[in-house]
Amino acid sequence: RKIVNIAGINIDDITMEQAVKKIYHFISSDKSHAIYTPNSEIMMDGISDSQMRQVLNTADMLVADGAGVVLASKILGKAVRQKVSGVDLAKNLLKSSSKKPIRFFLFGGKPGIAEKAQANIICDYPYADVVGTRNGYFSEEDTEKIIEEINNSSAEVLFVCLGAPKQELWIHENKDKLKAKVCMGVGGTLDVLAG
Ligand code: UDP
């Protein structure tokens, strides 16, 4: 991993192409991986809050979502190569599944959003296999059932779109129970895909 340390947070210095390649590598491995795409706001949380910093730093891939994060890296004289936003990363993965199929689970958004995103994915990325959806409004005691649903779907890549920092904390807490090889906190991605 080539890392750029921004005020104690280890951001991957990685291009979009390399990120997609690495995700395929994660999929073919035998453990679950966490990917977060912090914007400047989440970076600030991570800088001021040591618990959030630890969550971010235990990610298997941490990519700079916002232009602000890229700018900060430049100011520090340690430029990350490229902005890799959560939405772009998700879209690139959906696209590359035409070459090498991936099973996706869409978790998050208001009721109906994940299903709408799924319908659009079927049109726009016919080779991407969406094996399950679940809205992002639930109580603590539903978590176990949601995890079971995700695991039963045999999804390889899980998009978690609960807003930040909820999605990062949810992945951090539940990663070891999830069979998906890649759990990505990708914010408003489902709203974009549903739009
Ligand atoms: N969201 C969710 N569950 C929640 C809170 C938010 O599924 O408990 C979804 C919300 O519907 C939206 C996405 O998370 O699709 C991003 O939410 P928000 O805009 O609040 O987060 P931010 O853009 O600040 O990360």
Short mmCIF file of C-alpha atoms and ligand atoms in Angstrom, two decimals:
data_model
loop_
_atom_site.label_atom_id
_atom_site.label_comp_id
_atom_site.label_asym_id
_atom_site.label_seq_id
_atom_site.Cartn_x
_atom_site.Cartn_y
_atom_site.Cartn_z
CA ARG A 1 0.00 0.00 0.00
CA LYS A 2 1.29 3.43 -0.92
CA ILE A 3 0.07 5.75 1.83
CA VAL A 4 -0.11 9.51 2.26
CA ASN A 5 -0.47 10.51 5.90
CA ILE A 6 -2.69 13.54 6.32
CA ALA A 7 -2.72 14.74 9.93
CA GLY A 8 -2.57 11.18 11.23
CA ILE A 9 -4.94 9.63 8.68
CA ASN A 10 -3.56 7.12 6.20
CA ILE A 11 -4.98 7.85 2.76
CA ASP A 12 -4.16 5.51 -0.13
CA ASP A 13 -2.22 7.14 -2.93
CA ILE A 14 -4.00 5.23 -5.65
CA THR A 15 -5.56 5.82 -9.05
CA MET A 16 -9.09 4.72 -9.96
CA GLU A 17 -7.74 1.92 -12.11
CA GLN A 18 -5.53 0.63 -9.30
CA ALA A 19 -8.40 0.88 -6.81
CA VAL A 20 -10.67 -1.27 -9.00
CA LYS A 21 -7.88 -3.80 -9.50
CA LYS A 22 -7.29 -3.97 -5.76
CA ILE A 23 -10.99 -4.55 -5.11
CA TYR A 24 -10.93 -7.58 -7.43
CA HIS A 25 -7.97 -8.80 -5.43
CA PHE A 26 -9.98 -8.34 -2.20
CA ILE A 27 -12.91 -10.28 -3.74
CA SER A 28 -10.70 -13.25 -4.49
CA SER A 29 -9.24 -13.31 -0.97
CA ASP A 30 -10.74 -15.08 2.04
CA LYS A 31 -11.54 -12.16 4.36
CA SER A 32 -13.80 -9.16 4.53
CA HIS A 33 -12.34 -5.75 3.67
CA ALA A 34 -13.47 -2.25 4.59
CA ILE A 35 -13.23 0.64 2.14
CA TYR A 36 -14.06 4.21 3.16
CA THR A 37 -14.13 7.29 0.98
CA PRO A 38 -13.80 10.20 3.42
CA ASN A 39 -14.63 13.72 2.31
CA SER A 40 -13.12 16.75 4.05
CA GLU A 41 -15.79 16.69 6.75
CA ILE A 42 -15.03 13.11 7.75
CA MET A 43 -11.32 13.84 7.58
CA MET A 44 -11.88 16.68 10.06
CA ASP A 45 -13.80 14.27 12.34
CA GLY A 46 -10.90 11.85 12.08
CA ILE A 47 -8.37 14.54 12.90
CA SER A 48 -10.24 15.78 15.98
CA ASP A 49 -11.60 12.46 17.26
CA SER A 50 -9.14 9.64 17.96
CA GLN A 51 -11.84 6.96 17.83
CA MET A 52 -12.93 8.05 14.35
CA ARG A 53 -9.26 8.23 13.32
CA GLN A 54 -8.79 4.64 14.43
CA VAL A 55 -11.86 3.55 12.44
CA LEU A 56 -10.50 5.25 9.31
CA ASN A 57 -7.00 3.90 9.81
CA THR A 58 -8.16 0.30 10.12
CA ALA A 59 -9.67 0.47 6.62
CA ASP A 60 -8.15 -1.79 4.00
CA MET A 61 -8.50 1.03 1.49
CA LEU A 62 -9.05 4.69 2.26
CA VAL A 63 -9.49 6.94 -0.76
CA ALA A 64 -9.75 10.71 -0.97
CA ASP A 65 -13.31 11.60 -1.94
CA GLY A 66 -13.23 15.36 -1.79
CA ALA A 67 -11.11 17.85 -3.67
CA GLY A 68 -10.33 19.28 -0.20
CA VAL A 69 -8.57 16.10 0.83
CA VAL A 70 -6.49 16.12 -2.36
CA LEU A 71 -5.69 19.80 -1.78
CA ALA A 72 -4.66 19.15 1.83
CA SER A 73 -2.28 16.44 0.64
CA LYS A 74 -0.75 18.92 -1.82
CA ILE A 75 -0.34 21.60 0.84
CA LEU A 76 1.46 19.04 2.97
CA GLY A 77 3.70 18.34 -0.03
CA LYS A 78 2.53 14.74 -0.23
CA ALA A 79 0.06 14.82 -3.09
CA VAL A 80 -2.25 11.87 -3.59
CA ARG A 81 -2.39 11.00 -7.26
CA GLN A 82 -6.07 11.38 -7.85
CA LYS A 83 -9.45 12.05 -6.28
CA VAL A 84 -11.31 8.73 -6.08
CA SER A 85 -14.84 9.52 -4.96
CA GLY A 86 -17.18 6.90 -3.54
CA VAL A 87 -19.74 7.38 -6.31
CA ASP A 88 -17.09 7.14 -9.05
CA LEU A 89 -15.53 4.08 -7.46
CA ALA A 90 -18.94 2.38 -7.19
CA LYS A 91 -19.76 3.22 -10.83
CA ASN A 92 -16.39 2.00 -12.05
CA LEU A 93 -16.88 -1.29 -10.23
CA LEU A 94 -20.36 -1.70 -11.71
CA LYS A 95 -18.89 -1.00 -15.13
CA SER A 96 -15.95 -3.37 -14.79
CA SER A 97 -18.28 -6.21 -13.78
CA SER A 98 -18.99 -6.59 -17.51
CA LYS A 99 -15.48 -7.99 -17.83
CA LYS A 100 -15.45 -9.94 -14.59
CA PRO A 101 -18.85 -10.46 -12.90
CA ILE A 102 -19.45 -9.19 -9.34
CA ARG A 103 -22.41 -9.82 -7.02
CA PHE A 104 -23.54 -6.62 -5.28
CA PHE A 105 -25.79 -5.90 -2.28
CA LEU A 106 -27.21 -2.38 -1.97
CA PHE A 107 -27.76 -1.31 1.65
CA GLY A 108 -28.99 2.16 2.55
CA GLY A 109 -31.14 5.08 1.55
CA LYS A 110 -34.81 5.74 2.13
CA PRO A 111 -37.26 2.89 1.44
CA GLY A 112 -37.47 2.27 -2.32
CA ILE A 113 -34.18 3.96 -3.20
CA ALA A 114 -32.03 0.80 -3.30
CA GLU A 115 -34.68 -0.93 -5.46
CA LYS A 116 -34.76 2.03 -7.83
CA ALA A 117 -30.96 1.97 -8.00
CA GLN A 118 -31.14 -1.76 -8.72
CA ALA A 119 -33.59 -1.17 -11.60
CA ASN A 120 -31.30 1.48 -13.10
CA ILE A 121 -28.26 -0.76 -12.67
CA ILE A 122 -30.03 -3.52 -14.64
CA CYS A 123 -30.43 -1.04 -17.54
CA ASP A 124 -27.09 0.73 -17.33
CA TYR A 125 -24.78 -2.08 -16.19
CA PRO A 126 -26.45 -5.29 -17.43
CA TYR A 127 -23.57 -7.51 -16.25
CA ALA A 128 -23.64 -6.26 -12.64
CA ASP A 129 -25.54 -8.75 -10.52
CA VAL A 130 -27.51 -7.05 -7.73
CA VAL A 131 -28.41 -9.93 -5.40
CA GLY A 132 -30.13 -7.94 -2.66
CA THR A 133 -31.32 -4.57 -1.36
CA ARG A 134 -32.20 -3.13 2.06
CA ASN A 135 -33.15 0.41 3.04
CA GLY A 136 -30.96 2.23 5.54
CA TYR A 137 -33.53 2.96 8.24
CA PHE A 138 -33.48 0.36 11.01
CA SER A 139 -33.13 -0.04 14.73
CA GLU A 140 -30.18 -1.62 16.54
CA GLU A 141 -32.01 -4.93 17.04
CA ASP A 142 -32.57 -5.32 13.28
CA THR A 143 -28.83 -5.39 12.62
CA GLU A 144 -28.44 -9.14 13.11
CA LYS A 145 -31.25 -9.86 10.64
CA ILE A 146 -29.82 -7.43 8.11
CA ILE A 147 -26.42 -9.11 8.32
CA GLU A 148 -28.08 -12.50 7.83
CA GLU A 149 -29.91 -11.17 4.78
CA ILE A 150 -26.68 -9.83 3.31
CA ASN A 151 -24.82 -13.07 4.03
CA ASN A 152 -27.60 -15.23 2.55
CA SER A 153 -27.51 -13.20 -0.65
CA SER A 154 -23.91 -14.34 -1.27
CA ALA A 155 -22.98 -10.79 -2.21
CA GLU A 156 -19.30 -10.17 -2.80
CA VAL A 157 -19.43 -6.38 -2.65
CA LEU A 158 -21.64 -4.50 -0.20
CA PHE A 159 -22.43 -0.83 -0.76
CA VAL A 160 -23.27 0.76 2.63
CA CYS A 161 -24.98 4.11 2.16
CA LEU A 162 -26.07 5.32 5.59
CA GLY A 163 -24.36 8.70 5.49
CA ALA A 164 -21.12 9.46 7.29
CA PRO A 165 -19.98 8.58 9.90
CA LYS A 166 -22.83 6.10 10.44
CA GLN A 167 -21.78 3.89 7.51
CA GLU A 168 -18.12 3.78 8.57
CA LEU A 169 -19.05 2.90 12.16
CA TRP A 170 -21.54 0.24 10.97
CA ILE A 171 -18.94 -1.43 8.74
CA HIS A 172 -16.25 -1.20 11.43
CA GLU A 173 -18.52 -2.85 13.97
CA ASN A 174 -19.91 -5.59 11.72
CA LYS A 175 -17.15 -6.37 9.24
CA ASP A 176 -16.13 -9.61 10.90
CA LYS A 177 -19.69 -10.96 10.74
CA LEU A 178 -20.13 -10.12 7.06
CA LYS A 179 -19.26 -12.62 4.35
CA ALA A 180 -19.02 -9.98 1.62
CA LYS A 181 -15.37 -9.59 0.75
CA VAL A 182 -15.69 -5.85 0.28
CA CYS A 183 -17.79 -3.49 2.41
CA MET A 184 -17.76 0.03 1.03
CA GLY A 185 -19.06 3.14 2.79
CA VAL A 186 -20.21 5.10 -0.22
CA GLY A 187 -22.61 7.75 1.11
CA GLY A 188 -25.14 9.11 -1.33
CA THR A 189 -24.23 6.63 -4.11
CA LEU A 190 -27.61 4.88 -4.07
CA ASP A 191 -29.41 8.23 -4.34
CA VAL A 192 -27.25 9.03 -7.38
CA LEU A 193 -27.83 5.61 -8.96
CA ALA A 194 -31.57 5.87 -8.25
CA GLY A 195 -31.76 9.41 -9.66
N1 UDP B 1 -29.29 7.30 5.30
C1 UDP B 1 -29.72 6.04 5.68
N2 UDP B 1 -29.96 5.81 6.99
C2 UDP B 1 -29.79 6.74 7.95
C3 UDP B 1 -29.33 8.02 7.56
C4 UDP B 1 -29.07 8.26 6.23
O1 UDP B 1 -29.88 5.16 4.84
O2 UDP B 1 -30.05 6.45 9.11
C5 UDP B 1 -29.03 7.55 3.88
C6 UDP B 1 -29.79 8.69 3.30
O3 UDP B 1 -31.09 8.27 2.92
C7 UDP B 1 -28.95 9.04 2.11
C8 UDP B 1 -27.52 8.70 2.56
O4 UDP B 1 -27.69 7.89 3.72
O5 UDP B 1 -29.26 8.20 1.03
C9 UDP B 1 -26.66 9.89 2.86
O6 UDP B 1 -27.29 10.58 3.89
P1 UDP B 1 -26.93 12.06 4.30
O7 UDP B 1 -27.12 12.94 3.11
O8 UDP B 1 -27.63 12.40 5.53
O9 UDP B 1 -25.39 11.88 4.62
P2 UDP B 1 -24.10 12.67 4.16
O10 UDP B 1 -24.33 13.14 2.73
O11 UDP B 1 -23.95 13.76 5.14
O12 UDP B 1 -23.01 11.63 4.25
#
